[in-house]
Amino acid sequence: GKSYSMIGYGVNKGIVPISCEEIFTRIDGNTSPEERFEVLISMVEIYNETVQDLFVPQAQRSAKGLDIRESKTLGVFVDGVVKLAVDSYESIEKAIDMGSGNRQVGATAMNATSSRSHVVITIEFKQVRKNTAMGESVIVSNINLVDLAGSEKSTQTGATGDTLKEGNAINKSLSALGNVISKLADKATGKCSAKEPVPYRDSKLTRLLQNALGGSSKTVMVCAISPASTNYEETLSTLRYADRAKKIKNTAVVNENPMEKLLREMKEENEKLRQMLEGRGGAAPVPEQAAQEAEQLEKVQLLRKAMQENDVDFSERLFGGPAPG
Ligand SMILES: Nc1ncnc2c1ncn2[C@@H]1O[C@H](COP(=O)(O)OP(=O)(O)OP(=O)(O)O)[C@@H](O)[C@H]1O
Ligand SMILES: [Mg+2]
């Protein structure tokens, strides 16, 4: 019941449509002329350890998928992911339907519409507030809605060939998720030192959800378990997972930033990276330096892209046309 709970089937809406609806209900209820809201949505799937954009048709994607990157000002993000600007529940619903149609689904003996990939829907919610003292200030929140792929054992699902390979990739990322949760729980309960590294990089799933798992976030995990006695083992292991996850303590803070400050920080980070690149003053790079430089150059470009994106007016980016009314 994971996809049933998250996405829903037909008239039975899941958590994703219900929360999208709620976002726009609250936006519509706001009458302050000092505030405006911008909502962007992206949708990716993690299939066999590659990240693919669900807003891009399968034929137009590269086989190696998208990279997950991190920057001081931008946090962890998927590089080059399509972000659709939406201004109503209808346009968000249209976007998600389009993405769901591009998803990997295969029948297993246990579920006729079994999810063979993890899906991460990210809603970027910007609250821009006019504030005479500071100019404009902006609160940026990311809501990640995740539908995990099935964790059933291959012997039970009757999987062979490609489906078995998919199953192995799914299990790998789910066990990486389990390890991250264990480590964070051990830190929270003092079972291990707070300084110990958390193995976020062991899978694309944990890397992408790094901030949601152990950072400044509020996180809710829904466990779907089966009442059948034949699923006893899976049910027990799911409950153990949940029990560990409950021990993690996150402290969520509001990311409020004057718009100018955010842009200034991006520019500063960009400038610093650029100077580091130019620092060697024309001398040929040593091999290990070359790799570092390539990485810096990439970051410079990413920041530039983010700044350019910021310059495009929200209304010009809207997906599916303006909302009726
Ligand atoms: N609470 C529920 N009430 C009625 N039907 C449900 C409920 N939960 C799940 N189902 C039905 O059970 C079937 C399997 O559910 P679902 O696809 O959500 O499983 P899943 O956990 O996503 O599986 P997988 O891991 O294989 O993707 C679907 O046909 C769904 O409609
Ligand atoms: Mg599913």
mmCIF file of C-alpha atoms and ligand atoms in Angstrom:
data_model
loop_
_atom_site.group_PDB
_atom_site.id
_atom_site.type_symbol
_atom_site.label_atom_id
_atom_site.label_comp_id
_atom_site.label_asym_id
_atom_site.label_seq_id
_atom_site.Cartn_x
_atom_site.Cartn_y
_atom_site.Cartn_z
ATOM 1 C CA GLY A 1 0.000 0.000 0.000
ATOM 2 C CA LYS A 2 2.912 2.457 -0.454
ATOM 3 C CA SER A 3 1.835 3.860 -3.840
ATOM 4 C CA TYR A 4 -1.788 3.662 -2.704
ATOM 5 C CA SER A 5 -0.947 5.848 0.308
ATOM 6 C CA MET A 6 1.384 8.279 -1.467
ATOM 7 C CA ILE A 7 -0.084 8.737 -4.947
ATOM 8 C CA GLY A 8 -3.452 7.050 -4.615
ATOM 9 C CA TYR A 9 -5.450 5.152 -7.169
ATOM 10 C CA GLY A 10 -8.283 6.903 -9.038
ATOM 11 C CA VAL A 11 -10.732 8.621 -6.751
ATOM 12 C CA ASN A 12 -8.804 7.501 -3.673
ATOM 13 C CA LYS A 13 -6.336 10.351 -3.440
ATOM 14 C CA GLY A 14 -3.016 9.810 -1.770
ATOM 15 C CA ILE A 15 -0.806 12.055 0.345
ATOM 16 C CA VAL A 16 0.748 13.731 -2.740
ATOM 17 C CA PRO A 17 -2.458 15.142 -4.281
ATOM 18 C CA ILE A 18 -3.926 15.938 -0.873
ATOM 19 C CA SER A 19 -0.875 17.974 0.163
ATOM 20 C CA CYS A 20 -0.696 19.767 -3.199
ATOM 21 C CA GLU A 21 -4.325 20.719 -2.855
ATOM 22 C CA GLU A 22 -3.702 22.005 0.659
ATOM 23 C CA ILE A 23 -0.796 24.182 -0.491
ATOM 24 C CA PHE A 24 -2.985 26.003 -3.014
ATOM 25 C CA THR A 25 -5.960 26.217 -0.648
ATOM 26 C CA ARG A 26 -3.700 28.064 1.779
ATOM 27 C CA ILE A 27 -2.201 30.254 -0.948
ATOM 28 C CA ASP A 28 -5.689 31.216 -2.130
ATOM 29 C CA GLY A 29 -6.678 31.980 1.447
ATOM 30 C CA ASN A 30 -3.886 34.501 1.816
ATOM 31 C CA THR A 31 -5.031 38.047 1.158
ATOM 32 C CA SER A 32 -1.907 39.977 2.111
ATOM 33 C CA PRO A 33 -0.756 42.132 -0.817
ATOM 34 C CA GLU A 34 2.740 42.065 0.696
ATOM 35 C CA GLU A 35 3.164 38.374 0.048
ATOM 36 C CA ARG A 36 3.493 36.329 -3.094
ATOM 37 C CA PHE A 37 4.074 32.635 -3.554
ATOM 38 C CA GLU A 38 5.973 30.639 -6.112
ATOM 39 C CA VAL A 39 5.592 26.897 -6.439
ATOM 40 C CA LEU A 40 7.917 24.752 -8.529
ATOM 41 C CA ILE A 41 7.630 21.023 -8.932
ATOM 42 C CA SER A 42 10.107 18.405 -10.082
ATOM 43 C CA MET A 43 9.700 14.657 -10.253
ATOM 44 C CA VAL A 44 12.467 12.079 -10.561
ATOM 45 C CA GLU A 45 12.696 8.342 -10.317
ATOM 46 C CA ILE A 46 15.624 6.306 -9.099
ATOM 47 C CA TYR A 47 15.738 3.208 -11.245
ATOM 48 C CA ASN A 48 18.652 0.768 -11.047
ATOM 49 C CA GLU A 49 20.689 3.459 -9.244
ATOM 50 C CA THR A 50 20.237 6.103 -11.931
ATOM 51 C CA VAL A 51 18.261 9.274 -11.411
ATOM 52 C CA GLN A 52 15.863 10.024 -14.264
ATOM 53 C CA ASP A 53 13.671 13.030 -14.846
ATOM 54 C CA LEU A 54 10.021 11.969 -15.071
ATOM 55 C CA PHE A 55 9.096 15.224 -16.800
ATOM 56 C CA VAL A 56 11.303 14.203 -19.721
ATOM 57 C CA PRO A 57 10.011 11.460 -22.082
ATOM 58 C CA GLN A 58 12.044 8.218 -21.840
ATOM 59 C CA ALA A 59 13.369 8.559 -25.402
ATOM 60 C CA GLN A 60 14.973 11.928 -24.608
ATOM 61 C CA ARG A 61 16.820 10.880 -21.461
ATOM 62 C CA SER A 62 20.475 9.931 -21.248
ATOM 63 C CA ALA A 63 21.151 6.394 -20.050
ATOM 64 C CA LYS A 64 23.500 7.531 -17.313
ATOM 65 C CA GLY A 65 20.834 9.765 -15.825
ATOM 66 C CA LEU A 66 21.211 12.959 -13.827
ATOM 67 C CA ASP A 67 23.856 13.736 -11.242
ATOM 68 C CA ILE A 68 23.190 14.649 -7.646
ATOM 69 C CA ARG A 69 25.304 17.597 -6.543
ATOM 70 C CA GLU A 70 25.816 19.743 -3.517
ATOM 71 C CA SER A 71 26.685 23.374 -3.065
ATOM 72 C CA LYS A 72 26.918 25.478 0.064
ATOM 73 C CA THR A 73 24.148 27.844 -0.976
ATOM 74 C CA LEU A 74 22.029 25.465 -3.035
ATOM 75 C CA GLY A 75 22.218 22.387 -0.798
ATOM 76 C CA VAL A 76 21.821 18.888 -2.274
ATOM 77 C CA PHE A 77 20.002 18.878 -5.606
ATOM 78 C CA VAL A 78 19.584 17.062 -8.898
ATOM 79 C CA ASP A 79 21.597 18.828 -11.580
ATOM 80 C CA GLY A 80 19.586 19.785 -14.654
ATOM 81 C CA VAL A 81 16.253 18.531 -13.363
ATOM 82 C CA VAL A 82 13.179 20.127 -14.947
ATOM 83 C CA LYS A 83 11.311 22.339 -12.487
ATOM 84 C CA LEU A 84 7.813 23.230 -13.596
ATOM 85 C CA ALA A 85 6.282 26.417 -12.296
ATOM 86 C CA VAL A 86 2.708 25.748 -11.175
ATOM 87 C CA ASP A 87 0.016 28.110 -9.954
ATOM 88 C CA SER A 88 -2.930 25.864 -9.216
ATOM 89 C CA TYR A 89 -3.804 22.399 -8.017
ATOM 90 C CA GLU A 90 -4.964 21.533 -11.546
ATOM 91 C CA SER A 91 -1.596 22.322 -13.084
ATOM 92 C CA ILE A 92 0.279 20.382 -10.397
ATOM 93 C CA GLU A 93 -2.057 17.416 -10.932
ATOM 94 C CA LYS A 94 -1.425 17.592 -14.678
ATOM 95 C CA ALA A 95 2.334 17.621 -14.080
ATOM 96 C CA ILE A 96 2.215 14.617 -11.739
ATOM 97 C CA ASP A 97 -0.004 12.656 -14.139
ATOM 98 C CA MET A 98 2.506 13.313 -16.898
ATOM 99 C CA GLY A 99 5.375 12.159 -14.666
ATOM 100 C CA SER A 100 3.542 9.067 -13.435
ATOM 101 C CA GLY A 101 2.965 8.020 -17.041
ATOM 102 C CA ASN A 102 6.740 7.980 -17.564
ATOM 103 C CA ARG A 103 7.396 5.794 -14.524
ATOM 104 C CA GLN A 104 8.772 2.250 -14.502
ATOM 105 C CA VAL A 105 6.094 -0.194 -13.470
ATOM 106 C CA GLY A 106 6.153 -3.973 -13.764
ATOM 107 C CA ALA A 107 3.906 -6.717 -12.551
ATOM 108 C CA THR A 108 5.303 -9.030 -9.898
ATOM 109 C CA ALA A 109 3.505 -12.029 -8.506
ATOM 110 C CA MET A 110 2.720 -9.900 -5.459
ATOM 111 C CA ASN A 111 1.457 -6.717 -7.098
ATOM 112 C CA ALA A 112 0.131 -6.144 -10.626
ATOM 113 C CA THR A 113 1.255 -2.500 -10.636
ATOM 114 C CA SER A 114 4.398 -2.878 -8.590
ATOM 115 C CA SER A 115 6.680 0.175 -8.488
ATOM 116 C CA ARG A 116 10.090 -0.770 -9.832
ATOM 117 C CA SER A 117 11.632 2.564 -8.966
ATOM 118 C CA HIS A 118 11.655 5.080 -6.143
ATOM 119 C CA VAL A 119 9.892 8.303 -7.005
ATOM 120 C CA VAL A 120 10.795 11.612 -5.422
ATOM 121 C CA ILE A 121 8.463 14.545 -6.035
ATOM 122 C CA THR A 122 9.975 17.792 -4.858
ATOM 123 C CA ILE A 123 7.833 20.840 -4.331
ATOM 124 C CA GLU A 124 9.830 24.009 -3.966
ATOM 125 C CA PHE A 125 7.723 26.530 -2.148
ATOM 126 C CA LYS A 126 8.879 30.134 -2.066
ATOM 127 C CA GLN A 127 7.212 32.743 0.079
ATOM 128 C CA VAL A 128 8.336 36.166 -1.029
ATOM 129 C CA ARG A 129 7.488 38.928 1.377
ATOM 130 C CA LYS A 130 7.815 42.635 0.757
ATOM 131 C CA ASN A 131 9.490 44.141 3.711
ATOM 132 C CA THR A 132 10.425 47.777 3.607
ATOM 133 C CA ALA A 133 13.299 47.430 6.025
ATOM 134 C CA MET A 134 15.043 44.581 4.205
ATOM 135 C CA GLY A 135 13.705 44.865 0.671
ATOM 136 C CA GLU A 136 12.225 41.493 -0.251
ATOM 137 C CA SER A 137 12.743 38.488 1.941
ATOM 138 C CA VAL A 138 12.201 34.944 0.873
ATOM 139 C CA ILE A 139 11.504 31.705 2.706
ATOM 140 C CA VAL A 140 12.358 28.676 0.618
ATOM 141 C CA SER A 141 10.962 25.318 1.669
ATOM 142 C CA ASN A 142 11.379 22.005 -0.069
ATOM 143 C CA ILE A 143 8.772 19.333 0.374
ATOM 144 C CA ASN A 144 9.961 15.907 -0.730
ATOM 145 C CA LEU A 145 7.239 13.341 -1.280
ATOM 146 C CA VAL A 146 8.658 9.884 -1.781
ATOM 147 C CA ASP A 147 7.092 6.669 -3.009
ATOM 148 C CA LEU A 148 9.536 3.853 -2.391
ATOM 149 C CA ALA A 149 9.771 0.797 -4.592
ATOM 150 C CA GLY A 150 8.787 -2.633 -3.326
ATOM 151 C CA SER A 151 11.078 -4.443 -0.938
ATOM 152 C CA GLU A 152 9.570 -7.911 -1.294
ATOM 153 C CA LYS A 153 11.914 -10.847 -1.541
ATOM 154 C CA SER A 154 12.565 -12.118 -5.072
ATOM 155 C CA THR A 155 11.549 -15.668 -4.100
ATOM 156 C CA GLN A 156 8.104 -14.386 -3.175
ATOM 157 C CA THR A 157 7.655 -11.966 -6.058
ATOM 158 C CA GLY A 158 8.630 -14.619 -8.599
ATOM 159 C CA ALA A 159 11.101 -12.205 -10.192
ATOM 160 C CA THR A 160 13.600 -13.285 -12.843
ATOM 161 C CA GLY A 161 15.879 -11.561 -15.376
ATOM 162 C CA ASP A 162 15.475 -7.777 -15.541
ATOM 163 C CA THR A 163 12.940 -7.796 -12.742
ATOM 164 C CA LEU A 164 15.438 -9.607 -10.523
ATOM 165 C CA LYS A 165 18.111 -7.017 -11.374
ATOM 166 C CA GLU A 166 15.648 -4.244 -10.545
ATOM 167 C CA GLY A 167 14.851 -6.007 -7.295
ATOM 168 C CA ASN A 168 18.519 -6.120 -6.366
ATOM 169 C CA ALA A 169 18.961 -2.377 -7.037
ATOM 170 C CA ILE A 170 15.817 -1.636 -5.029
ATOM 171 C CA ASN A 171 17.057 -3.764 -2.159
ATOM 172 C CA LYS A 172 20.468 -2.108 -2.272
ATOM 173 C CA SER A 173 19.023 1.372 -1.883
ATOM 174 C CA LEU A 174 16.547 0.247 0.750
ATOM 175 C CA SER A 175 19.320 -1.298 2.798
ATOM 176 C CA ALA A 176 21.370 1.898 2.356
ATOM 177 C CA LEU A 177 18.342 3.796 3.663
ATOM 178 C CA GLY A 178 18.160 1.373 6.575
ATOM 179 C CA ASN A 179 21.853 1.924 7.368
ATOM 180 C CA VAL A 180 21.493 5.704 7.285
ATOM 181 C CA ILE A 181 18.464 5.522 9.567
ATOM 182 C CA SER A 182 20.330 3.198 11.973
ATOM 183 C CA LYS A 183 23.331 5.492 12.101
ATOM 184 C CA LEU A 184 21.204 8.581 12.711
ATOM 185 C CA ALA A 185 19.219 6.735 15.383
ATOM 186 C CA ASP A 186 22.441 5.587 17.085
ATOM 187 C CA LYS A 187 23.686 9.175 17.098
ATOM 188 C CA ALA A 188 20.407 10.455 18.524
ATOM 189 C CA THR A 189 20.417 7.889 21.330
ATOM 190 C CA GLY A 190 24.130 8.283 22.077
ATOM 191 C CA LYS A 191 24.943 4.736 20.953
ATOM 192 C CA CYS A 192 27.677 6.145 18.749
ATOM 193 C CA SER A 193 29.590 9.400 18.631
ATOM 194 C CA ALA A 194 27.807 12.379 17.086
ATOM 195 C CA LYS A 195 30.879 12.884 14.918
ATOM 196 C CA GLU A 196 30.642 9.576 13.092
ATOM 197 C CA PRO A 197 29.961 9.965 9.393
ATOM 198 C CA VAL A 198 26.544 8.975 8.034
ATOM 199 C CA PRO A 199 26.780 6.845 4.850
ATOM 200 C CA TYR A 200 24.491 9.043 2.733
ATOM 201 C CA ARG A 201 26.623 8.463 -0.352
ATOM 202 C CA ASP A 202 25.996 4.710 -0.422
ATOM 203 C CA SER A 203 22.932 5.133 -2.627
ATOM 204 C CA LYS A 204 21.272 7.755 -4.792
ATOM 205 C CA LEU A 205 18.173 7.609 -2.619
ATOM 206 C CA THR A 206 19.937 8.464 0.639
ATOM 207 C CA ARG A 207 22.112 11.095 -1.048
ATOM 208 C CA LEU A 208 19.075 12.844 -2.494
ATOM 209 C CA LEU A 209 17.176 12.696 0.788
ATOM 210 C CA GLN A 210 20.191 13.608 2.905
ATOM 211 C CA ASN A 211 18.660 16.779 4.260
ATOM 212 C CA ALA A 212 15.263 15.197 4.855
ATOM 213 C CA LEU A 213 16.829 12.340 6.790
ATOM 214 C CA GLY A 214 19.300 14.011 9.082
ATOM 215 C CA GLY A 215 19.188 17.704 8.373
ATOM 216 C CA SER A 216 16.962 20.637 9.078
ATOM 217 C CA SER A 217 13.655 19.016 8.151
ATOM 218 C CA LYS A 218 10.459 17.618 9.448
ATOM 219 C CA THR A 219 10.163 14.065 8.242
ATOM 220 C CA VAL A 220 7.238 11.674 8.289
ATOM 221 C CA MET A 221 7.566 8.022 7.372
ATOM 222 C CA VAL A 222 4.532 5.932 6.553
ATOM 223 C CA CYS A 223 4.933 2.170 6.771
ATOM 224 C CA ALA A 224 2.706 -0.076 4.707
ATOM 225 C CA ILE A 225 2.452 -3.541 6.167
ATOM 226 C CA SER A 226 0.544 -6.619 5.161
ATOM 227 C CA PRO A 227 -1.890 -8.414 7.440
ATOM 228 C CA ALA A 228 -1.092 -11.779 5.797
ATOM 229 C CA SER A 229 0.843 -14.305 7.865
ATOM 230 C CA THR A 230 2.924 -15.192 4.790
ATOM 231 C CA ASN A 231 4.371 -11.656 5.010
ATOM 232 C CA TYR A 232 5.282 -12.021 8.683
ATOM 233 C CA GLU A 233 9.011 -11.512 8.133
ATOM 234 C CA GLU A 234 8.642 -8.415 5.933
ATOM 235 C CA THR A 235 6.134 -6.915 8.327
ATOM 236 C CA LEU A 236 8.458 -7.434 11.266
ATOM 237 C CA SER A 237 11.437 -5.937 9.436
ATOM 238 C CA THR A 238 9.344 -2.954 8.308
ATOM 239 C CA LEU A 239 8.286 -2.334 11.898
ATOM 240 C CA ARG A 240 11.915 -2.541 13.048
ATOM 241 C CA TYR A 241 12.799 0.027 10.374
ATOM 242 C CA ALA A 242 10.053 2.299 11.675
ATOM 243 C CA ASP A 243 11.122 1.830 15.267
ATOM 244 C CA ARG A 244 14.653 2.962 14.437
ATOM 245 C CA ALA A 245 13.425 5.869 12.305
ATOM 246 C CA LYS A 246 11.349 7.119 15.244
ATOM 247 C CA LYS A 247 14.501 7.645 17.297
ATOM 248 C CA ILE A 248 15.999 10.191 14.895
ATOM 249 C CA LYS A 249 15.753 13.752 16.119
ATOM 250 C CA ASN A 250 15.815 16.494 13.501
ATOM 251 C CA THR A 251 15.669 20.168 14.267
ATOM 252 C CA ALA A 252 13.887 22.060 11.541
ATOM 253 C CA VAL A 253 14.742 25.724 11.169
ATOM 254 C CA VAL A 254 13.079 28.268 8.899
ATOM 255 C CA ASN A 255 15.315 29.233 5.997
ATOM 256 C CA GLU A 256 14.418 32.869 5.904
ATOM 257 C CA ASN A 257 16.719 34.995 3.853
ATOM 258 C CA PRO A 258 16.561 38.460 2.493
ATOM 259 C CA MET A 259 16.551 37.903 -1.279
ATOM 260 C CA GLU A 260 19.570 40.137 -1.585
ATOM 261 C CA LYS A 261 21.519 38.193 0.987
ATOM 262 C CA LEU A 262 20.837 34.917 -0.810
ATOM 263 C CA LEU A 263 21.968 36.361 -4.119
ATOM 264 C CA ARG A 264 24.982 37.949 -2.502
ATOM 265 C CA GLU A 265 25.986 34.628 -0.944
ATOM 266 C CA MET A 266 25.630 32.882 -4.285
ATOM 267 C CA LYS A 267 27.750 35.549 -5.956
ATOM 268 C CA GLU A 268 30.366 35.342 -3.212
ATOM 269 C CA GLU A 269 30.604 31.574 -3.451
ATOM 270 C CA ASN A 270 30.843 31.869 -7.204
ATOM 271 C CA GLU A 271 33.568 34.509 -7.014
ATOM 272 C CA LYS A 272 35.601 32.499 -4.496
ATOM 273 C CA LEU A 273 35.488 29.414 -6.702
ATOM 274 C CA ARG A 274 36.475 31.462 -9.732
ATOM 275 C CA GLN A 275 39.434 32.972 -7.933
ATOM 276 C CA MET A 276 40.577 29.544 -6.792
ATOM 277 C CA LEU A 277 40.460 28.441 -10.409
ATOM 278 C CA GLU A 278 42.502 31.381 -11.587
ATOM 279 C CA GLY A 279 44.826 31.106 -8.609
ATOM 280 C CA ARG A 280 47.400 28.930 -10.302
ATOM 281 C CA GLY A 281 48.039 31.788 -12.785
ATOM 282 C CA GLY A 282 48.447 29.947 -16.072
ATOM 283 C CA ALA A 283 50.642 27.101 -14.767
ATOM 284 C CA ALA A 284 49.666 23.650 -16.061
ATOM 285 C CA PRO A 285 47.463 21.889 -13.520
ATOM 286 C CA VAL A 286 48.846 18.903 -11.625
ATOM 287 C CA PRO A 287 46.619 15.866 -12.351
ATOM 288 C CA GLU A 288 44.956 15.755 -8.930
ATOM 289 C CA GLN A 289 44.388 19.506 -9.177
ATOM 290 C CA ALA A 290 42.744 19.107 -12.564
ATOM 291 C CA ALA A 291 39.965 16.966 -11.139
ATOM 292 C CA GLN A 292 39.396 19.447 -8.330
ATOM 293 C CA GLU A 293 39.294 22.292 -10.803
ATOM 294 C CA ALA A 294 36.802 20.553 -13.040
ATOM 295 C CA GLU A 295 34.583 20.134 -10.005
ATOM 296 C CA GLN A 296 34.912 23.815 -9.105
ATOM 297 C CA LEU A 297 34.203 24.891 -12.640
ATOM 298 C CA GLU A 298 31.065 22.788 -12.562
ATOM 299 C CA LYS A 299 29.962 24.486 -9.340
ATOM 300 C CA VAL A 300 30.564 27.911 -10.850
ATOM 301 C CA GLN A 301 28.309 26.965 -13.748
ATOM 302 C CA LEU A 302 25.640 25.569 -11.431
ATOM 303 C CA LEU A 303 25.528 28.743 -9.393
ATOM 304 C CA ARG A 304 25.365 30.822 -12.538
ATOM 305 C CA LYS A 305 22.433 28.748 -13.776
ATOM 306 C CA ALA A 306 20.627 29.157 -10.450
ATOM 307 C CA MET A 307 21.136 32.913 -10.558
ATOM 308 C CA GLN A 308 19.846 33.108 -14.127
ATOM 309 C CA GLU A 309 16.790 31.057 -13.170
ATOM 310 C CA ASN A 310 16.114 33.564 -10.455
ATOM 311 C CA ASP A 311 16.059 36.359 -13.004
ATOM 312 C CA VAL A 312 13.213 34.879 -15.048
ATOM 313 C CA ASP A 313 9.830 36.118 -13.938
ATOM 314 C CA PHE A 314 7.714 33.396 -12.312
ATOM 315 C CA SER A 315 4.653 34.147 -14.450
ATOM 316 C CA GLU A 316 6.679 33.526 -17.604
ATOM 317 C CA ARG A 317 7.610 30.068 -16.448
ATOM 318 C CA LEU A 318 4.152 28.735 -15.681
ATOM 319 C CA PHE A 319 3.305 25.216 -16.804
ATOM 320 C CA GLY A 320 -0.060 24.410 -18.383
ATOM 321 C CA GLY A 321 -1.146 28.042 -18.692
ATOM 322 C CA PRO A 322 -2.567 30.301 -15.993
ATOM 323 C CA ALA A 323 -5.233 28.929 -13.683
ATOM 324 C CA PRO A 324 -8.806 29.494 -14.798
ATOM 325 C CA GLY A 325 -10.446 32.347 -12.892
HETATM 326 N N1 LIG B 1 -5.614 0.848 2.120
HETATM 327 C C1 LIG B 1 -5.977 0.246 1.000
HETATM 328 N N2 LIG B 1 -7.270 0.080 0.667
HETATM 329 C C2 LIG B 1 -7.627 -0.525 -0.488
HETATM 330 N N3 LIG B 1 -6.769 -1.012 -1.393
HETATM 331 C C3 LIG B 1 -5.466 -0.891 -1.132
HETATM 332 C C4 LIG B 1 -4.986 -0.247 0.067
HETATM 333 N N4 LIG B 1 -3.648 -0.273 0.057
HETATM 334 C C5 LIG B 1 -3.302 -0.883 -1.089
HETATM 335 N N5 LIG B 1 -4.373 -1.255 -1.804
HETATM 336 C C6 LIG B 1 -4.353 -1.964 -3.097
HETATM 337 O O1 LIG B 1 -3.347 -2.969 -3.050
HETATM 338 C C7 LIG B 1 -2.602 -3.016 -4.264
HETATM 339 C C8 LIG B 1 -1.109 -2.793 -3.995
HETATM 340 O O2 LIG B 1 -0.923 -1.506 -3.440
HETATM 341 P P1 LIG B 1 0.256 -0.543 -3.856
HETATM 342 O O3 LIG B 1 0.448 -0.512 -5.318
HETATM 343 O O4 LIG B 1 0.047 0.747 -3.163
HETATM 344 O O5 LIG B 1 1.483 -1.326 -3.184
HETATM 345 P P2 LIG B 1 3.005 -0.863 -3.063
HETATM 346 O O6 LIG B 1 3.380 -0.898 -1.626
HETATM 347 O O7 LIG B 1 3.204 0.426 -3.772
HETATM 348 O O8 LIG B 1 3.737 -2.048 -3.822
HETATM 349 P P3 LIG B 1 5.170 -2.060 -4.586
HETATM 350 O O9 LIG B 1 6.174 -2.068 -3.505
HETATM 351 O O10 LIG B 1 5.160 -3.345 -5.336
HETATM 352 O O11 LIG B 1 5.196 -0.844 -5.444
HETATM 353 C C9 LIG B 1 -3.192 -1.967 -5.188
HETATM 354 O O12 LIG B 1 -4.082 -2.578 -6.078
HETATM 355 C C10 LIG B 1 -3.942 -1.035 -4.223
HETATM 356 O O13 LIG B 1 -5.062 -0.457 -4.860
HETATM 357 MG MG MG B 2 4.310 1.012 -5.336
#
